[in-house]
Tab-separated table of C-alpha atoms in Angstrom:
chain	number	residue	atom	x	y	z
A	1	UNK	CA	-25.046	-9.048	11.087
A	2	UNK	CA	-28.120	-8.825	9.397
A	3	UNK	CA	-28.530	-8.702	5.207
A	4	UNK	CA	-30.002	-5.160	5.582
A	5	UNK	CA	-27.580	-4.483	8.649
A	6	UNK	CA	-24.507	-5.252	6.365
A	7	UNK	CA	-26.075	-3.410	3.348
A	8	UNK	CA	-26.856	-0.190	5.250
A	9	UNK	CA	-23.058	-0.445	6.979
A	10	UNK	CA	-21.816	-0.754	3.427
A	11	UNK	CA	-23.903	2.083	1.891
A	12	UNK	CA	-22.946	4.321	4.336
A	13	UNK	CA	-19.405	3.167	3.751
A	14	UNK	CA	-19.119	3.431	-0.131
A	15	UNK	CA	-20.988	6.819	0.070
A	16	UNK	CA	-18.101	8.709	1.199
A	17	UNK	CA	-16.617	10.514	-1.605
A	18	UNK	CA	-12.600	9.699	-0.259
A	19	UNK	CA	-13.301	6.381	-0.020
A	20	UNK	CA	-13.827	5.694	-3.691
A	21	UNK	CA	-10.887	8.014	-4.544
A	22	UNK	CA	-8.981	5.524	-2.422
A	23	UNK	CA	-10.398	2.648	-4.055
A	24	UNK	CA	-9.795	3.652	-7.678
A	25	UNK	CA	-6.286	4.809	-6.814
A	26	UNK	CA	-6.058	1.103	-5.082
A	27	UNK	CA	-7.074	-0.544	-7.414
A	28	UNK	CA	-4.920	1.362	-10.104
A	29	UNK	CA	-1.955	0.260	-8.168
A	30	UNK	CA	-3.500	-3.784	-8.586
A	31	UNK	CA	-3.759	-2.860	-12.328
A	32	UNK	CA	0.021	-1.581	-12.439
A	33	UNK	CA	1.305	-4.673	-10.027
A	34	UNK	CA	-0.670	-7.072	-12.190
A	35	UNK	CA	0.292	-5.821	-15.274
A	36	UNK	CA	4.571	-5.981	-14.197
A	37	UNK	CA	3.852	-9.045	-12.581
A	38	UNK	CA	2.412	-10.593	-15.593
A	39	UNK	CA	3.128	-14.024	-16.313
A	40	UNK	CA	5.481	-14.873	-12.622
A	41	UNK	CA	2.353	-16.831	-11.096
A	42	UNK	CA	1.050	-16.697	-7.791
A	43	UNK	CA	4.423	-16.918	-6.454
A	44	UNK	CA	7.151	-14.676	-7.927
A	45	UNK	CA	10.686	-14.853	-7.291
A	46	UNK	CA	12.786	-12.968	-5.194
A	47	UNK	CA	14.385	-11.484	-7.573
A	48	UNK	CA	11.740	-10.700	-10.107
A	49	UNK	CA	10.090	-9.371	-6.242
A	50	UNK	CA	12.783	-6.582	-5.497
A	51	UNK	CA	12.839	-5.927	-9.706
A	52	UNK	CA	9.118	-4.852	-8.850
A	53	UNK	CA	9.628	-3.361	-6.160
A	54	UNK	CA	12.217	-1.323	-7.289
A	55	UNK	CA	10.016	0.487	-10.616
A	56	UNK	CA	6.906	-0.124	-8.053
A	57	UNK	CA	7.498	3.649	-6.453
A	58	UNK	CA	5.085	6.007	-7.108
A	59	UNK	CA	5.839	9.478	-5.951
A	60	UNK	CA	3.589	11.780	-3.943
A	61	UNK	CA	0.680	12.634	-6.242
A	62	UNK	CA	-0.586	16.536	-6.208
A	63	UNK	CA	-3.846	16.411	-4.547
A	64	UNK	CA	-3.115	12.553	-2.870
A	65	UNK	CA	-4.654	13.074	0.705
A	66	UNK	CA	-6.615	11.231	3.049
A	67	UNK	CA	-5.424	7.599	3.231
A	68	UNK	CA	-6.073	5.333	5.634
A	69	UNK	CA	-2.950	2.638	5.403
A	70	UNK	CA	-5.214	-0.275	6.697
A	71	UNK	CA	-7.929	0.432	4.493
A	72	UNK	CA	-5.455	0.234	1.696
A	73	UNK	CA	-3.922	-2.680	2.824
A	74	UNK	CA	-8.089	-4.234	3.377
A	75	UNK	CA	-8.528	-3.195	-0.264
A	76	UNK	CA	-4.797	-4.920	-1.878
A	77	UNK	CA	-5.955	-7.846	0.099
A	78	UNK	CA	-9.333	-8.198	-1.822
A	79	UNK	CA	-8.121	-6.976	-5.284
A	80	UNK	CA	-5.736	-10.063	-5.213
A	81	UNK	CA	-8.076	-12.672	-4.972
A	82	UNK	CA	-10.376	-10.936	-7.375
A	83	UNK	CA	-12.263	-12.466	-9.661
A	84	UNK	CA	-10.046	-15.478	-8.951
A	85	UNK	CA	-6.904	-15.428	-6.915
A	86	UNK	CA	-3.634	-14.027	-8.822
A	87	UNK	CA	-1.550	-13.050	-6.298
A	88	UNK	CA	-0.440	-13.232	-2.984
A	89	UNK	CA	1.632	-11.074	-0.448
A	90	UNK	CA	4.280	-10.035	-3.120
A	91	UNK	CA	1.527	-8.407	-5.015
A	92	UNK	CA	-0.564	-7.135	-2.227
A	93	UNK	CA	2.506	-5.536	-0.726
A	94	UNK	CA	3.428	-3.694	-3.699
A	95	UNK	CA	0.031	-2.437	-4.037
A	96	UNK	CA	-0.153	-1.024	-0.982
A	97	UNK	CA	3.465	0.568	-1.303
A	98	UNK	CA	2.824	2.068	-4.374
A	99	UNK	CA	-0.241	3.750	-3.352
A	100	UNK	CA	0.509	4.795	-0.155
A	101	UNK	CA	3.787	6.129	-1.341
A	102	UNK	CA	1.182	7.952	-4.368
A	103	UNK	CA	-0.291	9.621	-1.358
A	104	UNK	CA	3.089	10.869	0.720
A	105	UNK	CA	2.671	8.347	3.183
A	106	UNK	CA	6.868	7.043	3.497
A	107	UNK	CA	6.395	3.264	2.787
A	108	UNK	CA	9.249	0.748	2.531
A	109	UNK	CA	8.826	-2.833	0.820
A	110	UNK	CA	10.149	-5.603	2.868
A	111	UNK	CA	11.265	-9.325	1.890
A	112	UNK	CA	12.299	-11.683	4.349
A	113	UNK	CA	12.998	-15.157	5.093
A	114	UNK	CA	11.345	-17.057	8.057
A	115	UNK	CA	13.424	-17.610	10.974
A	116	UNK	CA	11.111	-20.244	12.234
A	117	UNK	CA	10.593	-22.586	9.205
A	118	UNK	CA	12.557	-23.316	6.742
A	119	UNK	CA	14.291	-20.704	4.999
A	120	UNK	CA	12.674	-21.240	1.300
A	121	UNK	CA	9.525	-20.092	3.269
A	122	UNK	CA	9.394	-16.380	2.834
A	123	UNK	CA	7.479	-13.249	2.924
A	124	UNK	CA	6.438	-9.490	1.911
A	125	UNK	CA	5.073	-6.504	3.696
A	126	UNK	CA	4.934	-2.930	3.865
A	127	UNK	CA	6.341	-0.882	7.097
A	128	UNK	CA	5.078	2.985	7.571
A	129	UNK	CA	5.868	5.727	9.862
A	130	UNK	CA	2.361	6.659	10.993
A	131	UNK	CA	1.752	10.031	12.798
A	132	UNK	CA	-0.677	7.624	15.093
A	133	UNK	CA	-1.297	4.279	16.218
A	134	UNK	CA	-4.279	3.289	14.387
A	135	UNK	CA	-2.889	4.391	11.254
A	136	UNK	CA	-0.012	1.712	11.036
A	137	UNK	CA	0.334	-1.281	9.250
A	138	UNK	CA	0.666	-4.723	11.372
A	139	UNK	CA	4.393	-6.189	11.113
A	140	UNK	CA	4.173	-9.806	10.194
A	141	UNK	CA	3.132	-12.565	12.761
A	142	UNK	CA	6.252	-14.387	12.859
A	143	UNK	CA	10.013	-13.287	12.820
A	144	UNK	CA	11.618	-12.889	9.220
A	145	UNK	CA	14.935	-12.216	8.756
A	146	UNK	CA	14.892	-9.285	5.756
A	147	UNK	CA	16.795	-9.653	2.507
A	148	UNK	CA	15.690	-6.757	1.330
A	149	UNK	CA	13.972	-3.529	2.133
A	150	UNK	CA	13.845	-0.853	-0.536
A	151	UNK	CA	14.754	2.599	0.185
A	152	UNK	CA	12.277	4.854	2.427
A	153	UNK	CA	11.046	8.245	0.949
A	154	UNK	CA	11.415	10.769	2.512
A	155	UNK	CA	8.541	12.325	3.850
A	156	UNK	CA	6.698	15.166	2.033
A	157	UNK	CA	8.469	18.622	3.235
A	158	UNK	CA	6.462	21.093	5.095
A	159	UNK	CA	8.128	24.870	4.806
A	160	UNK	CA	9.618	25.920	7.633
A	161	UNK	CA	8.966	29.476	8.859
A	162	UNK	CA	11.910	31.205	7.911
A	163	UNK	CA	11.206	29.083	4.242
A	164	UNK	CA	7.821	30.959	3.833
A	165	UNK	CA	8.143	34.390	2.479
A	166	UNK	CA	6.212	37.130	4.422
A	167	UNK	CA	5.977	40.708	4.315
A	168	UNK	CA	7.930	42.781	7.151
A	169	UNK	CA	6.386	45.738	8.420
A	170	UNK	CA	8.157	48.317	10.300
């Protein structure tokens, strides 16, 4: 691609108005993970991991709609290794679960251990229930057996109709 090709795409990309909510509400989630995470290193513990992870949950957030789960998950990646690299898929995952779970998406934090290497090798993700197919997240690339998974929200309740009030007429 081009320098003015890559430019343009990027203008046109930054100039919609949801995408920079979606940013700053990314990257508030970095500031939040790097701020708890403080002081672990680059690679936390499994147990300092699921303490995160379980004060990482950020309820639905009035007005939170929009998200795009891989976009998120593009944006935790990059915040991570910026300006230098301070974190790794620990951190990344619990930025993307705490915003997506900001914006009602139900998003469960995984840890696991490899099943192929050795078992000090391990891992963290996020897992979603997408309404579609573009809008989920990847699972890992190899099998890990899971040591932990926190709880999944519950999805943001939609009245039924006999839970919305309406007017009877005879």
């Amino acid at each position: 691609m081009t320098g003015k090709a890559h430019w343009t795409t990027w203008i046109a990309w930054a100039s919609g108005w949801p995408n920079w909510r979606q940013v700053s509400r990314t990257v508030q989630a970095a500031w939040w993970v790097w701020q708890t995470m403080r002081g672990t290193g680059i690679s936390t513990g499994v147990r300092r991991a699921i303490e995160a992870a379980e004060s990482a949950y950020q309820p639905p957030q009035p007005g939170w709609r929009g998200a795009d789960p891989r976009e998120v998950q593009r944006w935790a990646g990059r915040l991570v290794r910026f300006p230098r690299r301070w974190g790794r898929c620990v951190h990344e995952s619990l930025i993307v679960y705490r915003t997506l779970n900001g914006y009602g998406i139900p998003a469960t934090f995984c840890l696991g251990l490899s099943t192929e290497r050795s078992s000090e090798v391990g891992h963290a993700w996020v897992e979603t229930l997408p309404t579609s197919q573009e809008g989920a997240l990847p699972p890992p690339r190899e099998p890990f057996l899971i040591v932990y998974r926190s709880p999944r929200p519950a999805p943001p309740s939609i009245p039924s109709q006999e839970e919305v009030p309406f007017e009877q007429h005879p």
